[in-house]
Coordinates of C-alpha atoms in Angstrom, one line a residue:
Chain A
M7 CA 0.0 0.0 0.0
A8 CA 1.5 3.3 -1.0
R9 CA 0.9 6.6 -2.5
I10 CA 3.4 7.6 -5.1
E11 CA 4.1 11.3 -6.0
L12 CA 6.2 12.3 -9.0
E13 CA 7.2 15.9 -9.1
G14 CA 9.0 17.6 -12.1
I15 CA 10.5 14.3 -13.2
Q16 CA 13.0 14.5 -16.1
K17 CA 15.3 12.0 -17.6
R18 CA 18.0 12.8 -20.1
W19 CA 20.8 10.7 -21.5
G20 CA 23.2 13.3 -22.8
P21 CA 21.3 15.2 -25.5
V22 CA 18.5 12.6 -25.6
W23 CA 15.3 13.2 -23.7
G24 CA 13.6 10.3 -22.2
V25 CA 11.1 12.1 -20.0
R26 CA 10.6 15.8 -20.2
D27 CA 8.3 16.7 -17.3
V28 CA 6.1 14.4 -15.4
N29 CA 4.0 15.4 -12.4
L30 CA 1.7 12.8 -11.1
D31 CA 0.1 11.8 -7.9
I32 CA -0.8 8.1 -7.7
K33 CA -3.3 7.3 -4.9
D34 CA -3.1 4.4 -2.6
E35 CA -4.5 1.2 -4.1
E36 CA -5.0 2.8 -7.4
L37 CA -4.3 1.1 -10.7
V38 CA -2.7 3.7 -13.0
V39 CA -1.9 2.8 -16.6
F40 CA 0.8 4.7 -18.6
L41 CA -0.3 4.6 -22.2
G42 CA 1.6 5.8 -25.2
P43 CA 3.5 4.8 -28.3
S44 CA 7.0 3.3 -28.0
G45 CA 9.6 5.9 -27.0
C46 CA 7.1 8.1 -25.2
G47 CA 8.8 7.8 -21.9
K48 CA 6.3 5.5 -20.2
T49 CA 8.7 2.7 -19.4
T50 CA 11.4 5.1 -18.4
T51 CA 9.0 6.7 -15.9
M52 CA 8.2 3.3 -14.5
R53 CA 11.8 2.3 -14.2
M54 CA 12.5 5.5 -12.3
I55 CA 9.7 4.6 -9.9
A56 CA 11.3 1.1 -9.5
G57 CA 14.7 2.6 -8.9
L58 CA 16.3 1.1 -11.9
E59 CA 16.9 4.5 -13.5
E60 CA 17.8 7.7 -11.7
P61 CA 15.8 10.8 -12.7
T62 CA 17.9 13.6 -14.0
E63 CA 15.6 16.1 -12.3
G64 CA 12.7 15.9 -9.9
T65 CA 11.6 14.0 -6.9
I66 CA 9.9 10.7 -6.3
R67 CA 8.1 10.1 -3.0
M68 CA 6.4 7.0 -1.7
D69 CA 4.0 7.6 1.2
G70 CA 5.6 11.0 1.6
E71 CA 9.1 9.7 1.9
L72 CA 11.7 10.9 -0.6
V73 CA 13.1 7.8 -2.3
N74 CA 15.3 9.3 -5.0
D75 CA 18.4 7.9 -3.4
F76 CA 16.9 4.5 -2.6
D77 CA 18.3 1.6 -4.6
A78 CA 15.7 -0.6 -6.3
R79 CA 16.1 -3.3 -3.7
D80 CA 15.2 -0.9 -0.9
R81 CA 12.0 0.5 -2.4
D82 CA 9.7 -2.5 -1.8
V83 CA 8.4 -2.5 -5.3
A84 CA 7.8 -5.7 -7.4
M85 CA 8.0 -5.6 -11.1
V86 CA 6.7 -7.8 -13.8
F87 CA 8.6 -7.6 -17.1
Q88 CA 7.6 -7.9 -20.7
G89 CA 9.9 -10.9 -21.2
Y90 CA 8.8 -12.4 -17.8
A91 CA 12.4 -12.4 -16.5
L92 CA 12.1 -15.8 -14.8
Y93 CA 15.4 -17.2 -13.6
P94 CA 16.0 -20.0 -16.0
N95 CA 18.1 -22.1 -13.7
M96 CA 15.6 -22.2 -10.9
S97 CA 12.3 -24.1 -10.6
I98 CA 9.1 -22.1 -10.5
Y99 CA 9.0 -22.7 -6.8
E100 CA 12.5 -21.2 -6.4
N101 CA 11.6 -18.4 -8.7
I102 CA 8.6 -17.4 -6.6
R103 CA 10.6 -17.9 -3.4
F104 CA 13.6 -15.7 -4.6
P105 CA 12.2 -12.4 -3.3
L106 CA 11.5 -13.9 0.1
R107 CA 15.1 -15.2 0.4
M108 CA 16.5 -11.9 -0.7
R109 CA 14.5 -9.9 1.8
D110 CA 15.2 -12.2 4.7
V111 CA 11.7 -13.4 5.2
P112 CA 11.9 -16.2 7.9
K113 CA 12.5 -19.5 6.2
A114 CA 9.6 -21.2 8.0
E115 CA 7.1 -19.0 6.1
H116 CA 8.5 -19.5 2.6
E117 CA 6.6 -22.7 1.8
K118 CA 3.3 -21.3 2.8
L119 CA 3.7 -17.9 1.1
V120 CA 4.9 -19.5 -2.2
R121 CA 2.0 -21.9 -2.2
E122 CA -0.5 -19.1 -1.5
A123 CA 0.9 -17.0 -4.4
A124 CA 1.0 -19.9 -6.8
Q125 CA -2.6 -20.7 -5.9
L126 CA -3.7 -17.1 -6.6
V127 CA -2.4 -17.5 -10.2
E128 CA -3.5 -21.2 -10.5
L129 CA 0.0 -22.5 -10.8
E130 CA 0.3 -25.0 -7.9
D131 CA 0.8 -28.0 -10.2
Y132 CA 3.8 -26.5 -11.9
L133 CA 6.0 -25.6 -9.0
D134 CA 8.6 -28.2 -9.8
R135 CA 9.1 -27.3 -13.4
K136 CA 11.7 -25.0 -14.8
P137 CA 10.5 -21.9 -16.7
G138 CA 11.6 -23.4 -20.0
A139 CA 8.9 -26.2 -19.6
L140 CA 6.0 -23.7 -19.2
S141 CA 3.9 -22.1 -21.9
G142 CA 3.8 -18.3 -22.3
G143 CA 0.7 -17.8 -20.3
Q144 CA 2.1 -20.0 -17.4
R145 CA 5.3 -18.1 -17.4
Q146 CA 3.4 -14.9 -17.2
R147 CA 1.5 -16.2 -14.2
A148 CA 4.7 -17.4 -12.6
A149 CA 6.1 -13.9 -13.0
L150 CA 3.0 -12.5 -11.4
A151 CA 3.2 -14.9 -8.5
R152 CA 6.8 -13.9 -7.9
A153 CA 5.7 -10.3 -7.8
I154 CA 2.8 -10.8 -5.3
V155 CA 4.5 -13.3 -3.0
R156 CA 5.9 -10.8 -0.6
K157 CA 3.0 -8.3 -0.8
P158 CA 5.1 -5.3 -1.9
K159 CA 4.0 -1.7 -1.5
V160 CA 3.8 -1.2 -5.3
F161 CA 3.4 -3.3 -8.3
L162 CA 5.0 -2.2 -11.5
M163 CA 4.0 -4.0 -14.7
D164 CA 5.9 -3.3 -17.9
E165 CA 3.8 -4.5 -20.9
P166 CA 3.3 -7.8 -19.2
L167 CA 0.9 -9.2 -21.8
S168 CA 2.5 -8.1 -25.1
N169 CA 4.1 -11.5 -25.7
L170 CA 0.8 -13.4 -25.4
D171 CA -1.8 -14.2 -28.1
A172 CA -5.0 -12.2 -28.1
K173 CA -7.2 -14.8 -26.3
L174 CA -4.7 -15.4 -23.5
R175 CA -4.2 -11.6 -23.2
H176 CA -7.9 -11.1 -22.4
A177 CA -7.9 -13.9 -19.8
M178 CA -4.7 -12.5 -18.1
R179 CA -6.1 -9.0 -18.2
V180 CA -9.1 -10.0 -16.3
Q181 CA -6.9 -12.0 -13.8
I182 CA -4.5 -9.0 -13.3
K183 CA -7.4 -6.7 -12.6
H184 CA -9.0 -9.2 -10.2
L185 CA -5.7 -9.8 -8.3
Q186 CA -5.1 -6.1 -8.0
R187 CA -8.5 -5.5 -6.5
Q188 CA -8.1 -8.5 -4.2
L189 CA -4.7 -7.6 -2.9
R190 CA -5.3 -3.8 -2.9
I191 CA -1.8 -2.9 -4.0
T192 CA -1.0 0.3 -5.7
T193 CA -0.2 -0.6 -9.3
V194 CA 1.5 1.1 -12.2
Y195 CA 0.9 -0.6 -15.5
V196 CA 2.7 0.3 -18.8
T197 CA 1.2 -0.5 -22.2
H198 CA 0.9 0.7 -25.7
D199 CA -2.4 -1.1 -26.1
Q200 CA -5.3 1.2 -25.5
I201 CA -7.8 -1.7 -24.9
E202 CA -5.6 -2.9 -22.0
A203 CA -5.5 0.7 -20.7
M204 CA -9.2 1.2 -21.0
T205 CA -10.2 -2.1 -19.4
L206 CA -7.6 -2.1 -16.5
A207 CA -7.1 1.4 -15.4
D208 CA -8.6 3.5 -12.6
R209 CA -6.8 6.3 -14.3
I210 CA -4.9 6.5 -17.5
V211 CA -1.9 8.6 -18.1
V212 CA -1.5 9.2 -21.8
M213 CA 2.1 10.1 -22.7
D214 CA 3.9 11.2 -25.8
S215 CA 7.4 12.5 -26.4
G216 CA 8.3 12.4 -22.8
L217 CA 5.3 14.5 -21.7
I218 CA 2.0 13.7 -20.1
Q219 CA -0.8 14.5 -22.6
Q220 CA -3.7 13.8 -20.3
I221 CA -4.5 12.2 -17.0
G222 CA -8.0 10.9 -16.4
T223 CA -10.4 8.0 -15.9
P224 CA -10.9 5.8 -19.0
D225 CA -14.2 7.6 -19.5
E226 CA -12.7 11.0 -19.4
I227 CA -9.9 10.0 -21.7
Y228 CA -12.3 8.5 -24.2
S229 CA -15.1 11.1 -24.2
D230 CA -13.2 14.2 -23.2
P231 CA -9.8 14.0 -24.9
A232 CA -7.5 17.0 -24.3
N233 CA -5.9 17.1 -27.7
T234 CA -5.7 15.4 -31.1
F235 CA -2.9 13.0 -29.9
V236 CA -5.1 11.6 -27.1
A237 CA -8.2 11.6 -29.3
S238 CA -6.5 9.7 -32.1
F239 CA -4.6 7.3 -29.8
I240 CA -7.7 6.0 -28.0
G241 CA -10.5 4.1 -29.8
S242 CA -10.5 1.4 -32.4
P243 CA -10.6 2.4 -35.1
P244 CA -9.4 5.8 -33.9
M245 CA -11.2 9.1 -34.0
N246 CA -11.5 10.7 -37.5
I247 CA -9.7 14.0 -37.4
V248 CA -10.1 16.3 -40.4
S249 CA -8.5 19.7 -40.8
G250 CA -10.7 22.5 -42.2
V251 CA -11.9 26.0 -41.5
I252 CA -14.7 27.5 -39.3
E253 CA -16.3 30.6 -40.8
N254 CA -19.7 32.0 -39.7
R255 CA -20.2 29.1 -37.3
T256 CA -19.8 26.6 -40.1
F257 CA -17.0 24.1 -40.4
R258 CA -16.0 23.2 -43.9
S259 CA -13.5 20.6 -45.2
E260 CA -13.4 18.4 -48.3
G261 CA -16.8 16.7 -48.4
I262 CA -17.8 18.0 -45.0
E263 CA -20.1 20.8 -44.0
I264 CA -21.3 21.3 -40.4
P265 CA -23.5 24.4 -40.0
E266 CA -24.9 26.1 -36.9
L267 CA -22.0 25.4 -34.6
Q268 CA -22.4 26.6 -31.0
I269 CA -18.8 27.7 -30.6
D270 CA -17.1 31.1 -30.8
H271 CA -14.1 30.2 -32.9
S272 CA -13.1 30.9 -36.5
G273 CA -10.2 30.2 -38.7
P274 CA -8.2 26.9 -39.2
T275 CA -9.7 24.2 -37.1
S276 CA -9.4 20.4 -36.8
F277 CA -12.7 18.5 -36.5
G278 CA -12.9 15.1 -34.8
I279 CA -15.6 12.5 -34.6
R280 CA -15.5 8.9 -33.5
P281 CA -16.5 6.2 -36.1
E282 CA -19.4 5.1 -33.8
D283 CA -20.9 8.6 -33.7
C284 CA -21.5 8.6 -37.5
V285 CA -24.6 7.3 -39.1
V286 CA -25.1 6.4 -42.8
A287 CA -28.0 8.7 -44.0
R288 CA -29.5 6.9 -46.9
D289 CA -32.8 8.7 -46.5
A290 CA -32.4 11.8 -48.6
S291 CA -34.7 13.9 -46.3
R292 CA -32.3 13.4 -43.3
P293 CA -29.7 16.0 -42.8
S294 CA -26.1 14.9 -43.5
H295 CA -22.7 16.4 -42.8
F296 CA -20.4 14.4 -45.0
R297 CA -20.5 13.2 -48.6
G298 CA -17.9 10.8 -50.0
S299 CA -17.5 7.5 -51.9
V300 CA -17.3 4.1 -50.4
Y301 CA -13.6 3.0 -50.2
G302 CA -14.0 -0.3 -48.2
V303 CA -16.5 -2.4 -46.4
E304 CA -15.3 -4.7 -43.6
P305 CA -17.9 -6.9 -42.0
T306 CA -16.7 -8.2 -38.6
G307 CA -19.9 -10.1 -37.5
D308 CA -21.3 -7.8 -34.9
L309 CA -20.8 -4.7 -36.9
T310 CA -19.4 -3.5 -40.2
Y311 CA -16.5 -1.0 -40.7
L312 CA -17.1 1.3 -43.5
T313 CA -14.3 3.4 -44.9
M314 CA -15.3 6.5 -46.8
R315 CA -13.1 8.6 -49.0
A316 CA -13.2 12.3 -49.7
G317 CA -10.3 13.8 -51.6
D318 CA -7.2 12.1 -50.3
K319 CA -8.5 11.4 -46.8
N320 CA -10.1 8.2 -45.4
F321 CA -13.0 8.4 -43.0
E322 CA -14.0 5.5 -40.8
V323 CA -17.6 4.8 -39.9
K324 CA -19.0 2.0 -37.7
T325 CA -22.3 0.8 -39.2
D326 CA -24.6 -2.0 -38.3
R327 CA -23.9 -5.6 -39.3
S328 CA -26.3 -5.7 -42.2
Y329 CA -24.8 -2.7 -44.0
R330 CA -23.4 -3.5 -47.5
A331 CA -22.4 -1.2 -50.3
D332 CA -20.5 -1.3 -53.6
L333 CA -17.1 0.2 -53.8
G334 CA -17.2 3.7 -55.2
A335 CA -20.9 4.3 -54.3
E336 CA -21.9 7.7 -53.1
E337 CA -22.9 7.8 -49.5
R338 CA -24.1 10.5 -47.1
I339 CA -23.0 10.4 -43.4
A340 CA -24.7 12.2 -40.5
F341 CA -22.8 13.1 -37.3
D342 CA -24.0 12.9 -33.8
T343 CA -23.8 16.7 -33.2
E344 CA -23.6 16.1 -29.4
R345 CA -20.3 14.2 -29.9
M346 CA -18.2 16.4 -32.1
Y347 CA -14.8 17.6 -31.1
F348 CA -12.9 20.7 -32.4
F349 CA -9.2 21.2 -32.0
D350 CA -6.8 24.1 -32.7
T351 CA -5.1 22.9 -35.8
E352 CA -1.7 24.3 -34.9
S353 CA -1.3 23.2 -31.2
G354 CA -3.7 20.2 -31.4
R355 CA -5.4 21.4 -28.2
R356 CA -9.1 20.9 -27.8
I357 CA -11.4 23.9 -28.3
T358 CA -14.7 22.5 -27.1
Chain B
M8 CA 8.1 -39.5 -54.0
A9 CA 10.3 -42.6 -54.3
S10 CA 12.9 -40.9 -56.4
I11 CA 13.1 -38.0 -54.0
R12 CA 13.7 -40.3 -51.1
R13 CA 16.4 -42.1 -53.0
T14 CA 18.4 -39.0 -53.9
G15 CA 18.0 -37.9 -50.3
G16 CA 19.4 -41.3 -49.2
E17 CA 22.3 -41.1 -51.6
K18 CA 23.2 -37.7 -50.3
L19 CA 23.1 -38.9 -46.7
W20 CA 25.4 -41.8 -47.7
I21 CA 27.9 -39.5 -49.3
R22 CA 27.8 -37.2 -46.3
Y23 CA 28.6 -40.1 -43.9
L24 CA 31.4 -41.2 -46.2
I25 CA 33.1 -37.8 -46.3
L26 CA 32.6 -37.2 -42.6
G27 CA 33.8 -40.7 -41.7
A28 CA 36.9 -40.2 -43.8
W29 CA 37.6 -36.9 -42.1
A30 CA 37.1 -38.4 -38.7
L31 CA 39.5 -41.2 -39.5
F32 CA 42.0 -38.7 -40.8
C33 CA 41.8 -36.8 -37.5
I34 CA 41.9 -39.7 -35.2
T35 CA 44.7 -41.6 -37.0
P36 CA 47.6 -39.8 -35.3
A37 CA 46.2 -40.6 -31.9
L38 CA 45.8 -44.3 -32.8
W39 CA 49.2 -44.3 -34.4
F40 CA 50.7 -43.0 -31.2
L41 CA 48.9 -45.7 -29.2
S42 CA 50.2 -48.3 -31.6
I43 CA 53.8 -47.1 -31.2
G44 CA 53.5 -46.7 -27.5
L45 CA 52.4 -50.3 -27.0
R46 CA 55.3 -51.9 -29.0
P47 CA 58.8 -52.8 -28.0
R48 CA 61.4 -50.2 -28.8
T49 CA 63.3 -52.4 -31.3
E50 CA 60.3 -52.9 -33.4
I51 CA 59.6 -49.2 -33.9
I52 CA 62.9 -48.4 -35.6
T53 CA 63.1 -51.3 -38.0
P54 CA 63.0 -50.0 -41.6
Q55 CA 60.7 -52.8 -42.8
P56 CA 56.9 -52.4 -42.4
I57 CA 55.4 -54.6 -39.8
Y58 CA 51.9 -56.0 -40.4
W59 CA 51.4 -57.8 -37.1
P60 CA 53.0 -55.7 -34.4
T61 CA 54.1 -57.3 -31.1
F62 CA 52.3 -56.0 -28.1
S63 CA 54.5 -54.8 -25.3
L64 CA 54.1 -52.7 -22.1
D65 CA 57.9 -51.9 -22.0
A66 CA 57.3 -48.2 -22.5
W67 CA 54.5 -48.1 -19.9
H68 CA 56.7 -49.8 -17.2
M69 CA 59.6 -47.6 -18.1
L70 CA 57.6 -44.4 -17.6
W71 CA 56.7 -45.3 -14.1
S72 CA 60.0 -47.0 -13.0
D73 CA 62.8 -45.1 -14.7
W74 CA 61.1 -41.7 -14.8
P75 CA 59.2 -39.7 -12.1
M76 CA 56.2 -39.8 -14.3
A77 CA 53.7 -39.6 -11.4
K78 CA 55.3 -36.4 -10.3
Y79 CA 55.1 -34.9 -13.8
L80 CA 51.5 -35.9 -13.9
R81 CA 50.9 -34.3 -10.5
N82 CA 52.6 -31.1 -11.6
S83 CA 50.6 -31.0 -14.8
V84 CA 47.3 -31.5 -13.0
A85 CA 48.1 -29.0 -10.3
A86 CA 49.4 -26.3 -12.6
I87 CA 46.5 -26.7 -15.1
F88 CA 43.6 -26.9 -12.5
G89 CA 45.2 -24.2 -10.4
S90 CA 45.6 -21.9 -13.3
V91 CA 42.0 -22.5 -14.5
L92 CA 40.7 -21.8 -11.0
I93 CA 42.7 -18.5 -10.8
D94 CA 41.4 -17.6 -14.2
L95 CA 37.8 -18.1 -13.3
V96 CA 38.0 -16.3 -9.9
L97 CA 39.5 -13.3 -11.7
A98 CA 37.7 -13.4 -15.0
I99 CA 34.1 -13.8 -13.8
P100 CA 34.0 -10.5 -11.9
A101 CA 36.0 -8.8 -14.7
A102 CA 33.7 -10.0 -17.4
Y103 CA 30.7 -9.0 -15.4
S104 CA 32.1 -5.5 -15.0
L105 CA 32.9 -5.3 -18.7
A106 CA 29.5 -6.7 -19.7
R107 CA 27.2 -4.7 -17.4
Y108 CA 28.6 -1.6 -15.8
E109 CA 28.9 1.7 -17.6
Y110 CA 32.0 3.6 -16.9
R111 CA 34.5 5.7 -18.6
G112 CA 37.2 3.7 -20.5
R113 CA 35.4 0.4 -20.1
D114 CA 35.8 -0.6 -23.7
D115 CA 39.5 0.5 -23.7
I116 CA 40.1 -1.7 -20.6
G117 CA 38.4 -4.6 -22.4
F118 CA 40.7 -4.1 -25.4
Y119 CA 43.8 -3.9 -23.2
I120 CA 42.8 -7.2 -21.6
L121 CA 42.4 -8.8 -25.0
S122 CA 45.6 -7.3 -26.4
T123 CA 47.7 -9.3 -24.0
R124 CA 46.8 -12.2 -26.2
M125 CA 48.2 -10.5 -29.3
M126 CA 51.8 -10.6 -28.2
A127 CA 54.0 -13.5 -29.3
P128 CA 55.0 -15.3 -26.1
A129 CA 58.7 -15.4 -27.1
I130 CA 58.8 -11.6 -26.8
V131 CA 57.9 -11.6 -23.2
A132 CA 59.8 -14.8 -22.3
I133 CA 63.0 -13.2 -21.1
P134 CA 61.3 -10.5 -18.9
I135 CA 59.1 -13.1 -17.4
F136 CA 62.0 -15.3 -16.6
F137 CA 63.6 -12.4 -14.7
L138 CA 60.4 -11.5 -13.0
F139 CA 59.9 -15.0 -11.7
R140 CA 63.6 -15.3 -10.7
N141 CA 63.4 -12.1 -8.7
A142 CA 60.3 -13.3 -7.1
G143 CA 62.0 -16.6 -6.1
L144 CA 59.4 -18.6 -7.9
L145 CA 61.6 -20.4 -10.5
D146 CA 61.2 -24.1 -10.7
T147 CA 57.9 -24.2 -8.8
V148 CA 54.5 -25.4 -9.7
W149 CA 53.1 -22.1 -8.3
A150 CA 54.9 -20.2 -11.0
L151 CA 53.4 -22.5 -13.7
M152 CA 50.0 -21.9 -12.3
L153 CA 50.5 -18.1 -12.4
I154 CA 51.9 -18.0 -15.9
Y155 CA 49.3 -20.3 -17.3
A156 CA 46.6 -18.2 -15.6
A157 CA 48.1 -15.0 -17.0
V158 CA 48.3 -16.4 -20.6
N159 CA 44.7 -17.6 -20.6
L160 CA 43.1 -14.8 -18.5
S161 CA 42.2 -12.6 -21.5
V162 CA 40.5 -15.4 -23.5
V163 CA 38.6 -16.7 -20.5
T164 CA 37.4 -13.2 -19.7
W165 CA 36.2 -12.5 -23.2
I166 CA 34.4 -15.8 -23.6
I167 CA 32.6 -15.3 -20.3
R168 CA 31.8 -11.7 -21.1
S169 CA 30.2 -12.8 -24.4
Y170 CA 28.0 -15.2 -22.6
M171 CA 27.0 -12.6 -20.1
L172 CA 26.1 -10.2 -22.9
D173 CA 23.5 -12.8 -24.0
I174 CA 21.7 -12.7 -20.6
P175 CA 18.7 -10.4 -20.9
K176 CA 19.1 -7.2 -18.8
E177 CA 15.6 -7.8 -17.5
L178 CA 16.8 -10.7 -15.5
E179 CA 19.1 -8.5 -13.5
D180 CA 16.5 -5.7 -13.2
S181 CA 14.1 -8.3 -11.9
A182 CA 16.5 -9.7 -9.3
R183 CA 17.3 -6.1 -8.2
T184 CA 13.7 -5.2 -7.6
D185 CA 13.3 -8.6 -5.9
G186 CA 15.9 -7.3 -3.4
A187 CA 19.1 -8.9 -4.5
S188 CA 22.5 -7.1 -4.2
D189 CA 25.0 -7.0 -7.1
L190 CA 27.0 -9.8 -5.7
R191 CA 24.0 -12.0 -5.1
I192 CA 22.8 -11.3 -8.6
L193 CA 26.2 -12.4 -10.0
W194 CA 26.3 -15.5 -7.8
E195 CA 22.7 -16.6 -8.0
I196 CA 21.5 -15.4 -11.4
I197 CA 24.4 -14.8 -13.7
I198 CA 26.7 -17.6 -12.9
P199 CA 24.1 -20.4 -13.0
A200 CA 22.8 -18.9 -16.3
I201 CA 26.2 -18.9 -18.0
R202 CA 27.4 -22.2 -16.7
P203 CA 28.0 -23.6 -20.2
G204 CA 30.1 -20.5 -20.9
I205 CA 32.2 -21.0 -17.8
I206 CA 32.7 -24.6 -18.7
T207 CA 33.7 -23.8 -22.2
A208 CA 36.1 -21.1 -21.1
A209 CA 37.6 -23.5 -18.5
V210 CA 38.2 -26.2 -21.1
I211 CA 39.7 -23.9 -23.6
A212 CA 42.1 -22.6 -20.9
M213 CA 42.8 -26.2 -19.9
I214 CA 43.7 -27.1 -23.4
F215 CA 46.0 -24.2 -23.8
A216 CA 47.7 -25.0 -20.4
I217 CA 48.2 -28.7 -21.3
N218 CA 49.9 -27.7 -24.6
E219 CA 52.0 -24.9 -23.0
F220 CA 55.7 -25.6 -23.5
L221 CA 57.7 -22.4 -23.8
F222 CA 57.1 -20.9 -20.4
T223 CA 57.2 -24.2 -18.7
L224 CA 60.6 -25.0 -20.1
L225 CA 61.7 -21.5 -19.1
I226 CA 60.5 -21.7 -15.5
A227 CA 60.9 -25.4 -14.8
S228 CA 64.7 -25.9 -14.9
T229 CA 64.7 -29.3 -13.0
P230 CA 62.3 -32.2 -12.9
K231 CA 60.9 -30.7 -9.7
A232 CA 58.4 -28.6 -11.7
Y233 CA 58.4 -30.5 -15.0
T234 CA 55.0 -31.1 -16.6
M235 CA 54.0 -33.8 -19.1
S236 CA 54.7 -31.5 -22.0
V237 CA 58.3 -30.8 -20.9
A238 CA 58.9 -34.3 -19.8
L239 CA 58.1 -35.4 -23.3
A240 CA 61.1 -33.3 -24.5
N241 CA 63.3 -35.2 -22.1
F242 CA 62.7 -38.5 -23.9
T243 CA 64.4 -37.1 -27.0
G244 CA 67.8 -36.5 -25.4
G245 CA 70.1 -38.3 -23.0
S246 CA 72.1 -41.5 -23.0
D247 CA 69.1 -43.6 -24.1
G248 CA 68.6 -41.7 -27.4
V249 CA 65.1 -40.9 -28.6
I250 CA 62.6 -43.1 -26.8
Y251 CA 59.9 -43.1 -29.3
N252 CA 57.5 -45.5 -27.7
A253 CA 57.6 -43.6 -24.4
I254 CA 57.0 -40.3 -26.2
A255 CA 54.1 -41.7 -28.1
L256 CA 52.5 -43.2 -25.0
V257 CA 52.8 -40.0 -23.0
A258 CA 51.4 -38.0 -25.9
F259 CA 48.5 -40.4 -26.1
L260 CA 47.9 -40.3 -22.4
A261 CA 47.9 -36.5 -22.5
F262 CA 45.4 -36.5 -25.3
I263 CA 42.9 -38.8 -23.6
P264 CA 41.5 -36.4 -20.9
V265 CA 41.2 -33.5 -23.4
F266 CA 39.5 -35.7 -25.9
I267 CA 36.9 -36.9 -23.4
V268 CA 36.2 -33.4 -22.1
V269 CA 35.9 -31.9 -25.6
V270 CA 33.5 -34.7 -26.7
A271 CA 31.4 -34.2 -23.6
I272 CA 31.0 -30.5 -24.1
Q273 CA 31.4 -30.1 -27.8
K274 CA 28.1 -28.4 -28.2
H275 CA 29.0 -25.6 -25.8
L276 CA 32.5 -25.5 -27.1
S277 CA 31.7 -24.5 -30.6
R278 CA 29.1 -22.0 -29.4
G279 CA 31.7 -20.5 -27.0
L280 CA 34.3 -20.2 -29.7
T281 CA 32.1 -18.6 -32.3
L282 CA 30.5 -16.3 -29.7
G283 CA 33.8 -15.2 -28.5
A284 CA 34.9 -14.5 -32.0
V285 CA 31.8 -12.6 -33.3
K286 CA 30.6 -10.5 -30.3
G287 CA 32.4 -7.3 -30.0

């Protein structure tokens, strides 16, 4: 159990910036996900919390105590790595026991603690095996068991699921969330997968180029993105963002016209709308905002992805499962006017 | 289908033939030595070819009764194992430092260590002789241990380093967050993980040490510190002339342990040699 405060954290290797400026207050028992593309500084920030990297500037506090000068082994954090990092020469039992031995937990308790941890991840039957004899999912669970065995103050998870296939990833995601709730341990989770972030997080920290772009609950991040980066990083397929101009409360871009806007802004503007907030308007009497030609139709079973094209830009629309159209056909699209986003074209910052 | 299988079979056949011939070519000297070593001395120097050699243990008996062979053997074993032990104790921490820590001049130091190997041994022979004389170590097994260890240290360090570079950094990060100190990480995580590398390096050092001749001759001036390789040279001179069967037998006996070890670990050995060669 711990609260983690990061203040003015920077990390530089010579001229190369890893993290530019991170300020973050992680509450006790919270599960915070760092989300961003590779190279955005999310793993570096986590490694600084772990004590595996030293910040160039800034302070890290755990439960109010300054831990900048604490070595990784004195911070009482447990980390799960992308490649599992199981010790290949030790059995799973010895792997899970390793942190207990290193931290001088009385020997008499080892057996009980290891079995408890193994049971939590359903791995009791594999304790005698070497890591090499386990499947990817089992290795991942062994790594989890090793992290939870000594009930650390903080869990750090660095893309723990990225080496697993999609089905297993879903199962492990549910298990990780369940464990975290059950053990009530403050957790920082790093991923580039927005689905993982949305499903796991109490709060998401979206990062790019070493800077925090937005901090918020999954809901806030999804429905109230602070800028075009966050808007286009979250969602699958991502938000459509089109640059155009607002004049006389009307936004215009190639194929798009949205009149009667309720915002006081004019000049170059980027407009964004999520694929699920667009409707195909075949009924000519219905108002529509966008005209283009059908570029691709992808049925997935439960819904159909429609890709429209206007000029040289693609535009994604989620339609219902029965939608079909010929390539090149003209189609009119109406937007949910309650769910439109406008961004400053230059800075990318949200206007409304 | 059938024709494909037949051509495959033919190819396999040819492969076995070529490899078998090569193996025979390689092993023939050893078998030849064994054959000479187990024949009476008179038979070896006859000019006529002999098709049915006479079996004799003359050379074997002579080795143990006329020469202090047991002592030579003891010296060899002590010097070789002692030197390998010294090498491992020094090379493992050095390799770990070179492979894992970041510090100014690290790569230069790595190069200096390797560069000791680039010198022809004869160049340093005289200074080394004086060094050991002044230290009062001439004619001792200790000196042999030290000199073998010094000659091999660079290679052993580099082989072990290349194995360490192969260990994912995550493993150490993980051990560190689990609460392990640097020394425990080295002892409990790194060393077990690179055991094949350590064995390879030790065997390579051992082979070098068994074959070492120049420095041994220089340092061991009396039978007190003679090893097998120098003892061999003694069979060529003296009042008895060149004792071919004894030479052959000693050479064969020296070959056996190396042969067994190399066969046992050949998979690791080839990996160790190529890794050491390719990794910078």
